[in-house]
PDB file of C-alpha atoms in Angstrom:
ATOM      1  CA  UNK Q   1      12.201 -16.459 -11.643  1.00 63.00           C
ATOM      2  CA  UNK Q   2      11.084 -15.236 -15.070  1.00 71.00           C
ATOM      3  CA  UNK Q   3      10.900 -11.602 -15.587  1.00 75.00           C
ATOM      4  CA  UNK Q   4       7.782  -9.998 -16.817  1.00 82.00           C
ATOM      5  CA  UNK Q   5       8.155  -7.188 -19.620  1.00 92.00           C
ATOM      6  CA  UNK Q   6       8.425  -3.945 -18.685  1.00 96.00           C
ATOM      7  CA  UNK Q   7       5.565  -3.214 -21.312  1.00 97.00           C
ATOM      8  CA  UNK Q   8       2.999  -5.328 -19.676  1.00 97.00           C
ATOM      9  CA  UNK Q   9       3.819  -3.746 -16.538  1.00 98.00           C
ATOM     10  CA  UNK Q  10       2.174  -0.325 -17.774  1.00 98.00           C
ATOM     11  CA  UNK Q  11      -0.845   0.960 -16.430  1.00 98.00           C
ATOM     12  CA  UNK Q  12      -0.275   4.689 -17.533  1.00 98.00           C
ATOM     13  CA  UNK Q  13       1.851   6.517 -19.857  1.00 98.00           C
ATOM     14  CA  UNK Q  14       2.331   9.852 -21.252  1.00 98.00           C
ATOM     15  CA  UNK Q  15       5.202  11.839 -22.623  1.00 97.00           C
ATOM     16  CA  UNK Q  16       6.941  12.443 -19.118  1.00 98.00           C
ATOM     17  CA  UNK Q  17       5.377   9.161 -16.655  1.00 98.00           C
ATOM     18  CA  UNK Q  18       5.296   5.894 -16.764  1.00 98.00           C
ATOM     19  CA  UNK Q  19       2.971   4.056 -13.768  1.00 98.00           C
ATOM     20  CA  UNK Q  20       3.803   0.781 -13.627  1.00 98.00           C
ATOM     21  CA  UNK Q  21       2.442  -2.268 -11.173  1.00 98.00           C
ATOM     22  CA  UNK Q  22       5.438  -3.477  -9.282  1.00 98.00           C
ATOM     23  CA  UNK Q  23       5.473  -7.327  -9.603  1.00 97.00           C
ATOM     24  CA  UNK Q  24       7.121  -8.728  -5.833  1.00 96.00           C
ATOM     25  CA  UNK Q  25      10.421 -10.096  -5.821  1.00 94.00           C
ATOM     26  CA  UNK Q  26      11.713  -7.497  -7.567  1.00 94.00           C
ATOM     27  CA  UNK Q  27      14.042  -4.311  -6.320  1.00 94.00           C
ATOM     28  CA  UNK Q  28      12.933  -0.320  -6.995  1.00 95.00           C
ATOM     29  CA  UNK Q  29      16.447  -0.205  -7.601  1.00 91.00           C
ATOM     30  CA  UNK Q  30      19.857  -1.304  -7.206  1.00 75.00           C
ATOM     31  CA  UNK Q  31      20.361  -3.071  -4.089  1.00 66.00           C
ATOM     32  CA  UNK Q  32      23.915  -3.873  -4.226  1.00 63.00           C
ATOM     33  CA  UNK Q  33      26.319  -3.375  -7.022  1.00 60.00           C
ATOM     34  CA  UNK Q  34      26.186  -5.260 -10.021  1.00 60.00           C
ATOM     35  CA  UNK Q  35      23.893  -8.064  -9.900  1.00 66.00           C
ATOM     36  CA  UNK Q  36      20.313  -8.780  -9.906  1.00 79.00           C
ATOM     37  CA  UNK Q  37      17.625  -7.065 -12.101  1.00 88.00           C
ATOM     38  CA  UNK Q  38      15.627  -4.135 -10.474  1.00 93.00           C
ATOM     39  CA  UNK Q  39      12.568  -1.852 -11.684  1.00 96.00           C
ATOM     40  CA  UNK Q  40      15.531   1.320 -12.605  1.00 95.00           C
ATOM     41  CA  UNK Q  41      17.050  -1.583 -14.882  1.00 93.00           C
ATOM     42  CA  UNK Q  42      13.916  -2.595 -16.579  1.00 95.00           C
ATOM     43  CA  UNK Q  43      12.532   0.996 -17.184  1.00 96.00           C
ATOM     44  CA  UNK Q  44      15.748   2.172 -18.188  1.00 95.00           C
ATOM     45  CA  UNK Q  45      15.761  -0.830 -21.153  1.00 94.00           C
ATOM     46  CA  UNK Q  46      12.128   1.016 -22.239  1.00 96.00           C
ATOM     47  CA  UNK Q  47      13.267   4.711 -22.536  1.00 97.00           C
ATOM     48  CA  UNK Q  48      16.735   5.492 -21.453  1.00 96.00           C
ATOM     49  CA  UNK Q  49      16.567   8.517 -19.103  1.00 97.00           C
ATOM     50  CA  UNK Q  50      13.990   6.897 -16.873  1.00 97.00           C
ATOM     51  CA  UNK Q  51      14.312   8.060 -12.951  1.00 97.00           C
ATOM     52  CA  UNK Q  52      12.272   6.006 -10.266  1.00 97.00           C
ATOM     53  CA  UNK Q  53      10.659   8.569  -8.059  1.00 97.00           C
ATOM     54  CA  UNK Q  54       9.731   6.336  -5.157  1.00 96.00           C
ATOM     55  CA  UNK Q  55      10.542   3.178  -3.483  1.00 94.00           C
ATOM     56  CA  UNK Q  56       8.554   0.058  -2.681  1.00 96.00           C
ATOM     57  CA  UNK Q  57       9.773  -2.566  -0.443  1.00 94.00           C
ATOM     58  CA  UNK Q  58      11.105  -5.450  -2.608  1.00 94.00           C
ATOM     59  CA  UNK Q  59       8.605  -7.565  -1.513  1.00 96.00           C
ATOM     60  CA  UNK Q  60       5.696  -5.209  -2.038  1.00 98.00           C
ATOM     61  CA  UNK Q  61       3.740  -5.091  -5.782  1.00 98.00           C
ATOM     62  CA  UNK Q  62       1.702  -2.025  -7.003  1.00 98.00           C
ATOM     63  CA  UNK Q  63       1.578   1.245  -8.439  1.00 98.00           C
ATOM     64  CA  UNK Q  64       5.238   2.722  -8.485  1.00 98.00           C
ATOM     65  CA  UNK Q  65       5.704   5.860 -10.560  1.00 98.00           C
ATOM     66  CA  UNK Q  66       8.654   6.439 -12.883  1.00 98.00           C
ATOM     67  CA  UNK Q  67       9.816   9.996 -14.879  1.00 98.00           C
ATOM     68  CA  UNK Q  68      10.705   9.810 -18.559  1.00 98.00           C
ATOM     69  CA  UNK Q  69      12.921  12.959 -18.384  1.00 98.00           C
ATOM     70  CA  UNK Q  70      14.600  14.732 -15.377  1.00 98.00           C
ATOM     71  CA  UNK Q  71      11.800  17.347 -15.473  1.00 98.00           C
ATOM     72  CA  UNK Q  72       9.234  14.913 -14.758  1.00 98.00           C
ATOM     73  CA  UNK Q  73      11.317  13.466 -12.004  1.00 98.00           C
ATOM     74  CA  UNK Q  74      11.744  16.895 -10.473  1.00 98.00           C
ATOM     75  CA  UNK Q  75       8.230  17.776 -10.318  1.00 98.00           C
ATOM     76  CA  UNK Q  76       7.040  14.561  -9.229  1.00 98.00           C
ATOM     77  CA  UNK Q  77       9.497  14.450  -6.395  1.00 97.00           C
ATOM     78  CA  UNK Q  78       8.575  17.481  -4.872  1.00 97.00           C
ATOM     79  CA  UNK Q  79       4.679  16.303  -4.395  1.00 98.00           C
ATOM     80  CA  UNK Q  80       6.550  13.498  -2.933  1.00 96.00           C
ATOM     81  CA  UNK Q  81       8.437  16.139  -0.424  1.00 95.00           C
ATOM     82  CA  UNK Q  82       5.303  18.243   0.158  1.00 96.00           C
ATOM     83  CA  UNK Q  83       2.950  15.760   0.851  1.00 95.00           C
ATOM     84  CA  UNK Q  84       0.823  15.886  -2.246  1.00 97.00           C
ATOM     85  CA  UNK Q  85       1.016  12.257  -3.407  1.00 98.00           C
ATOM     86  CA  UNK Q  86      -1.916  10.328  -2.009  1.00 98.00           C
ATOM     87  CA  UNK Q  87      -1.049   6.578  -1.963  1.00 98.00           C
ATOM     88  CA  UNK Q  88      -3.579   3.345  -0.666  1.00 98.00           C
ATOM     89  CA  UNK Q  89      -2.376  -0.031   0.215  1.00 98.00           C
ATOM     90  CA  UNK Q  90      -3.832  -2.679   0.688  1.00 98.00           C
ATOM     91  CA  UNK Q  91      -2.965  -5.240   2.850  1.00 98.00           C
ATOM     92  CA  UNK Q  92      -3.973  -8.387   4.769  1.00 98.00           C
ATOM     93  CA  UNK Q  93      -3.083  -8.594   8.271  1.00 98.00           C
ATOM     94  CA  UNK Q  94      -3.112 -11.184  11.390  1.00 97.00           C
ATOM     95  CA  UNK Q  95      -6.302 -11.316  13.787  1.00 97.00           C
ATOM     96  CA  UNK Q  96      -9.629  -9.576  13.344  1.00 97.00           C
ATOM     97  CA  UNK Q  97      -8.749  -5.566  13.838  1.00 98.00           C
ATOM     98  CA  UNK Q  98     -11.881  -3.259  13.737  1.00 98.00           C
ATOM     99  CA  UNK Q  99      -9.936   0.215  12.237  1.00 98.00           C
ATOM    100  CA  UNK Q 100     -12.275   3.174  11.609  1.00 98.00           C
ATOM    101  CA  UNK Q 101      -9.936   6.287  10.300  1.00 98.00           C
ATOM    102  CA  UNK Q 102      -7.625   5.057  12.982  1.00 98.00           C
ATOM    103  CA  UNK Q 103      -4.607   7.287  12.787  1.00 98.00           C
ATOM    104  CA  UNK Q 104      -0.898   5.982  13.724  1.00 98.00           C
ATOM    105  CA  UNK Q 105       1.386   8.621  14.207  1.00 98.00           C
ATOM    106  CA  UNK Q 106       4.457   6.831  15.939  1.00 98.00           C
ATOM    107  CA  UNK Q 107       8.005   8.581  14.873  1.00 98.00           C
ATOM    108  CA  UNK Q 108      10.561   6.030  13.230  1.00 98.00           C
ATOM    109  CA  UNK Q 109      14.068   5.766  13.526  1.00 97.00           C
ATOM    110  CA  UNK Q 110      16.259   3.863  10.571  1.00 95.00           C
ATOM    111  CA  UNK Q 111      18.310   2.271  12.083  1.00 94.00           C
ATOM    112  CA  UNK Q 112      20.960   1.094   9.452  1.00 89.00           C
ATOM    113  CA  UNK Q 113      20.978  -2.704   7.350  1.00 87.00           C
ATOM    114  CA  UNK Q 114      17.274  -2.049   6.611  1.00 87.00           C
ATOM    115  CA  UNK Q 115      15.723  -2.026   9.978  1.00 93.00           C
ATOM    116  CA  UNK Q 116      13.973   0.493  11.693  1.00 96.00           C
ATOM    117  CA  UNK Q 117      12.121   1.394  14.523  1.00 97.00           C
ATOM    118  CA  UNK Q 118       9.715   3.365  16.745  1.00 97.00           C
ATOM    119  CA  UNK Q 119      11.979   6.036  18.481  1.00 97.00           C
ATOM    120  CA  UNK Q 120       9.723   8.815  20.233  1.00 96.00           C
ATOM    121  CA  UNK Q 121      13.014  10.837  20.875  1.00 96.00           C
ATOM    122  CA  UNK Q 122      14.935  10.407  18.075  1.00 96.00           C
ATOM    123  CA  UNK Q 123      12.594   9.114  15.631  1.00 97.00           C
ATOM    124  CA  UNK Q 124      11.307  11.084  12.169  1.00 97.00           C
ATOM    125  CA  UNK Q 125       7.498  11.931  12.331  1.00 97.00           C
ATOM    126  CA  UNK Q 126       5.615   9.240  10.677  1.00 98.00           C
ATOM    127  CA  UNK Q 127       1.365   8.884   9.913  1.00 98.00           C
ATOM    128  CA  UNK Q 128      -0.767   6.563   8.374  1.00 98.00           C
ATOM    129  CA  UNK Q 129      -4.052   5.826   8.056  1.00 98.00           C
ATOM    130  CA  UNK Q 130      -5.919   2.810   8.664  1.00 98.00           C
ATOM    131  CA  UNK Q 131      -9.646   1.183   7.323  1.00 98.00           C
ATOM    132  CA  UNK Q 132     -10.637  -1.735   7.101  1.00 98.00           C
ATOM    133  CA  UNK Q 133     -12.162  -2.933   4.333  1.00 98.00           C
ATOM    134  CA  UNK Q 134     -13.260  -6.876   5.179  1.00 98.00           C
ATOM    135  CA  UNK Q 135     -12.962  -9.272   7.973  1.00 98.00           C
ATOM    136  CA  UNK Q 136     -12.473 -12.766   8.170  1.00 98.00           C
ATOM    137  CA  UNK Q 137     -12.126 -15.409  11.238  1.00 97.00           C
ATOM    138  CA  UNK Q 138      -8.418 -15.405  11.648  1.00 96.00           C
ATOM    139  CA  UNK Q 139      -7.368 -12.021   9.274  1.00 98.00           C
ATOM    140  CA  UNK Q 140      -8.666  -9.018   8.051  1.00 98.00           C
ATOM    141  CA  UNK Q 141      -8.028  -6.853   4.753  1.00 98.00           C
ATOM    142  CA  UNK Q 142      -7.252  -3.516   5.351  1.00 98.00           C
ATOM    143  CA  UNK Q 143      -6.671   0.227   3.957  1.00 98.00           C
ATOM    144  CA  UNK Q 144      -3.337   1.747   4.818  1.00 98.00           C
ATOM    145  CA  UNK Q 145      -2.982   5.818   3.934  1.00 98.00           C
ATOM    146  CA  UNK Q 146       0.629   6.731   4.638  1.00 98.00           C
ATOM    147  CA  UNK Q 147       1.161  10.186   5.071  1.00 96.00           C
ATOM    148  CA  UNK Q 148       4.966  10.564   5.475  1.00 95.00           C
ATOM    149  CA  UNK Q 149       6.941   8.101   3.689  1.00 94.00           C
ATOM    150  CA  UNK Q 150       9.390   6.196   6.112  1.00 95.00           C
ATOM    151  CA  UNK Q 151      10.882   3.332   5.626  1.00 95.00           C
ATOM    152  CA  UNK Q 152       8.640   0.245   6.073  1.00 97.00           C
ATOM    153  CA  UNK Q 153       6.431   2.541   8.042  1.00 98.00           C
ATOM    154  CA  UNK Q 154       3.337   0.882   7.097  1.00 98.00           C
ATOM    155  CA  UNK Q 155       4.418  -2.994   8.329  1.00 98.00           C
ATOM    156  CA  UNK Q 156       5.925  -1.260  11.782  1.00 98.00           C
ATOM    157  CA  UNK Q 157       3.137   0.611  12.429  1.00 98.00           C
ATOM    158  CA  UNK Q 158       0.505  -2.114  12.325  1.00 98.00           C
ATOM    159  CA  UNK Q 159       3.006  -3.941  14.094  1.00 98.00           C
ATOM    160  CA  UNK Q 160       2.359  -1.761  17.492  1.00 98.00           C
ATOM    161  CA  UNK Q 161      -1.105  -2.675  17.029  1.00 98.00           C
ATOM    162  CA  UNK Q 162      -0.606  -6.396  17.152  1.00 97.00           C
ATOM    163  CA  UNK Q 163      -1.939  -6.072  13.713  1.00 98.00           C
ATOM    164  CA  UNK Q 164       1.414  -7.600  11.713  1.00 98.00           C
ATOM    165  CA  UNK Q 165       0.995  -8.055   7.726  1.00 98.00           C
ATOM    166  CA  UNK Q 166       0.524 -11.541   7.349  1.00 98.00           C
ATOM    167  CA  UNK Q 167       3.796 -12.944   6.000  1.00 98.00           C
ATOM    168  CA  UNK Q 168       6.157 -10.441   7.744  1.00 98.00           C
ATOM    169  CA  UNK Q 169       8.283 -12.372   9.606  1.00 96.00           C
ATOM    170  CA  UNK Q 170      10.392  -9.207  10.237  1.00 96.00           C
ATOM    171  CA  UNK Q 171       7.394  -7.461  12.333  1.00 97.00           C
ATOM    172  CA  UNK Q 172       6.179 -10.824  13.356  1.00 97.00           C
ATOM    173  CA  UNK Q 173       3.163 -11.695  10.712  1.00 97.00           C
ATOM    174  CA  UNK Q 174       2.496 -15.261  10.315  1.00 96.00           C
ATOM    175  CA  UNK Q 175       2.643 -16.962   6.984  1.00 96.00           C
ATOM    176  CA  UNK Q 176      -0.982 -17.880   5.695  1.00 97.00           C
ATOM    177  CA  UNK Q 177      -1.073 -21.855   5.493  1.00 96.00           C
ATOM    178  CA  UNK Q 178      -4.364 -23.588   4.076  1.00 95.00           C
ATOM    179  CA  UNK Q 179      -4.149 -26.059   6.919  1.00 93.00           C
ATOM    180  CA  UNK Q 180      -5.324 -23.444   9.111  1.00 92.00           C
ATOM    181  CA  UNK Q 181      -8.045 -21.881   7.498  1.00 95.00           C
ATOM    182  CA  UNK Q 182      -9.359 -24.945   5.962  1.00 93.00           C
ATOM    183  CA  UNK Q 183     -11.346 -27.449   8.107  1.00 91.00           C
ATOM    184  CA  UNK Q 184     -10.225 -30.963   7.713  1.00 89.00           C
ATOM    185  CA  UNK Q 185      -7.711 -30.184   5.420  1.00 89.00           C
ATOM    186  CA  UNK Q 186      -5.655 -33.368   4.810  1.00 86.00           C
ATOM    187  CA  UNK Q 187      -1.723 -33.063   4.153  1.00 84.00           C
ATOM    188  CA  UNK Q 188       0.037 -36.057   2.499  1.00 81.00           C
ATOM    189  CA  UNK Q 189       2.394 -38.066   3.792  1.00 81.00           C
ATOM    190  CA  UNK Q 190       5.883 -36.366   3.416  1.00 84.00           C
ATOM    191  CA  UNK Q 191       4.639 -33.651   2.247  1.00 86.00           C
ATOM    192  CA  UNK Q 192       5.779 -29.909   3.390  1.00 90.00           C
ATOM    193  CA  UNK Q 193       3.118 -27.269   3.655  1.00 93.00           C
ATOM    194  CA  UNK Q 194       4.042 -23.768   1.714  1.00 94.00           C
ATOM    195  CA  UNK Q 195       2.593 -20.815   2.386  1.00 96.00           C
ATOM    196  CA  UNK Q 196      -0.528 -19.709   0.350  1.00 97.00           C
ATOM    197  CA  UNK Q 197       1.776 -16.560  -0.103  1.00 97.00           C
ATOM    198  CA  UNK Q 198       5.389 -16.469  -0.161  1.00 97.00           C
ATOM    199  CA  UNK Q 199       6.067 -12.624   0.757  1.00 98.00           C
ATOM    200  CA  UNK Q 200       4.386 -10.497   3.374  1.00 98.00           C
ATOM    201  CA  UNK Q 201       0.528  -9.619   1.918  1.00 98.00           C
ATOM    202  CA  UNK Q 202       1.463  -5.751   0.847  1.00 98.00           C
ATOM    203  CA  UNK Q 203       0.169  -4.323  -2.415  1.00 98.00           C
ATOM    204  CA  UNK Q 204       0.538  -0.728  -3.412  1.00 98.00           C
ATOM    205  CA  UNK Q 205      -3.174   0.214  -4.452  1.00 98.00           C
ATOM    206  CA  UNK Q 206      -3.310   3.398  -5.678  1.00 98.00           C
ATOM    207  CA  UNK Q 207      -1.731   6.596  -6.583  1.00 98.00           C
ATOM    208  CA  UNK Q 208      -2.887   9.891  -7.002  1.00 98.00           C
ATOM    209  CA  UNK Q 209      -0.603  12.848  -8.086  1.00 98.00           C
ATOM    210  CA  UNK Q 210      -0.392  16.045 -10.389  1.00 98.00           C
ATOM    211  CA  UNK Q 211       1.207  15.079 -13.802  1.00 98.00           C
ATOM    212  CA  UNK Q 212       4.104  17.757 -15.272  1.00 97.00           C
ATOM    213  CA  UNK Q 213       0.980  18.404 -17.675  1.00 96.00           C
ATOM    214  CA  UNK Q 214      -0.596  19.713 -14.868  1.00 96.00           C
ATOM    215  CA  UNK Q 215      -3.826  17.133 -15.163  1.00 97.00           C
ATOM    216  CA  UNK Q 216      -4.502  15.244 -11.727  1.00 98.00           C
ATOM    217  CA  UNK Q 217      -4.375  11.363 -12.209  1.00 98.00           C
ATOM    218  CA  UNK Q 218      -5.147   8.765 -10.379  1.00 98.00           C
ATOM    219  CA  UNK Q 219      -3.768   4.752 -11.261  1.00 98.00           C
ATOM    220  CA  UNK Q 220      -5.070   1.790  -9.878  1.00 98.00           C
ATOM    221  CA  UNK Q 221      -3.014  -1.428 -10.095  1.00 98.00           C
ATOM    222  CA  UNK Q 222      -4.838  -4.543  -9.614  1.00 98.00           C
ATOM    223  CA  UNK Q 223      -3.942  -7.020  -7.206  1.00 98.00           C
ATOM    224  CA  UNK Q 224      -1.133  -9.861  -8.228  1.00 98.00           C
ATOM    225  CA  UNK Q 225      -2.133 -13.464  -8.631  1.00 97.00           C
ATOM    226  CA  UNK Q 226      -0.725 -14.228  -5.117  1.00 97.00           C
ATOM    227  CA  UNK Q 227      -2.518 -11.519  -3.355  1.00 98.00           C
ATOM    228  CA  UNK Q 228      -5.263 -12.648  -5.532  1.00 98.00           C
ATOM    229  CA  UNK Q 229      -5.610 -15.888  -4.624  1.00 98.00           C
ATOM    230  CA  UNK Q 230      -4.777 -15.269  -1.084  1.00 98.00           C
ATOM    231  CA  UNK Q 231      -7.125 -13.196  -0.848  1.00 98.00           C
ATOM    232  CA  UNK Q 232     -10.056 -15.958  -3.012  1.00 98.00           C
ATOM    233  CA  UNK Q 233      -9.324 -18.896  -0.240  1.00 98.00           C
ATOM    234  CA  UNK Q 234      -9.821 -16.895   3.178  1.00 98.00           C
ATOM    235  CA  UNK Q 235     -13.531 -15.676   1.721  1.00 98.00           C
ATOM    236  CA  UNK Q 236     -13.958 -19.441   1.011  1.00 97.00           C
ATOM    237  CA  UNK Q 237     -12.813 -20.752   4.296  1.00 97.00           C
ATOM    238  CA  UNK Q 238     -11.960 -17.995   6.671  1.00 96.00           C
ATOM    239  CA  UNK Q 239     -15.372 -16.490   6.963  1.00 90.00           C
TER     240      UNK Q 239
END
């Protein structure tokens, strides 16, 4: 996999944050010691006391905002612990799902080894938001607002709605195949059929927060090429 540079990856910039969009297939941070490249890793090649102040999922792309100097990480993290950073995902999901400001508010328990799930008694209060945004025969795009911030709280809680991301194999979302959506499409002979997408359809849209400056900002990352195209071939021949 080649690694883009952490320079191209800037949307905004300033003299305490650095907004970058995520590309997939890459960690926030370090999963395990030693090893593979992560977003701490890159950011910390561009200015050396960079701090990541949220996660995304390694699959997920999009806006993820990193502090220049512990100052910046400190304020930033406590809109993170009060609430005050709005965040929008997009993402593409199984089945046709009419949501109108549908609110989710199922607790979630982490479970341990990176799996969670929904625990009314012992769970931690978790909300989000759902919209959607366009429908197609077999999938609709959607608006997720999370509230809290739990751990893959957005994929689980479509999940309970029989509403899985497509792609998430984890929460049962079915990879997007062109064979499906496209009538009389023709395989050859031993060929294998990939998935239009290789990850679970998850992009981190937007983020709005108050800089250290005290200026509100808001930073839109647009889509990845995958997304992108995924996104291109089920308005062709999905609608």
């Amino acid at each position: 996999m080649k690694f883009p540079k952490f320079a191209d990856l800037i949307l905004f910039e300033d003299d305490d944050i650095i907004v970058v969009n995520k590309p997939p297939f890459i960690s926030s941070l370090d999963e395990r010691e030693g090893g593979e490249i992560n977003m701490l890793r890159l950011a910390k090649q561009y200015t050396d006391d960079a701090q990541i102040c949220h996660r995304l999922d390694k699959e997920t792309s999009g806006a993820l905002i990193m502090a220049k100097n512990p100052e910046a990480y400190r304020t930033v993290s406590m809109q993170f612990e009060k609430r005050k950073v709005k965040k929008v995902y997009h993402a593409i999901i199984d089945g046709t799902h009419v949501f109108e400001s549908l609110l989710i508010d199922l607790p979630i328990l982490n479970v341990g080894k990176g799996n969670v799930t929904i625990s009314r008694q012992e769970g931690k209060r978790a909300e989000t938001w759902f919209q959607s945004l366009k429908y197609f025969k077999h999938y609709t795009l959607v608006e997720c607002r999370p509230v809290t911030g739990r751990m893959h709280q957005i994929r689980i809680h479509l999940a309970t709605q029989r509403a899985s991301i497509a792609g998430d194999e984890m929460y049962k979302g079915q990879p997007v195949f062109l064979s499906k959506i496209k009538r009389k499409y023709i395989l050859g002979k031993d060929q294998e059929e990939l998935p239009i997408m290789k990850r679970f359809a998850l992009h981190a849209y937007e983020v709005s927060f108050k800089l250290p400056s005290g200026n509100d900002i808001t930073v839109h990352a647009p889509y990845p090429k995958d997304f992108e195209t995924l996104l291109k071939l089920l308005e062709k021949f999905d609608c």
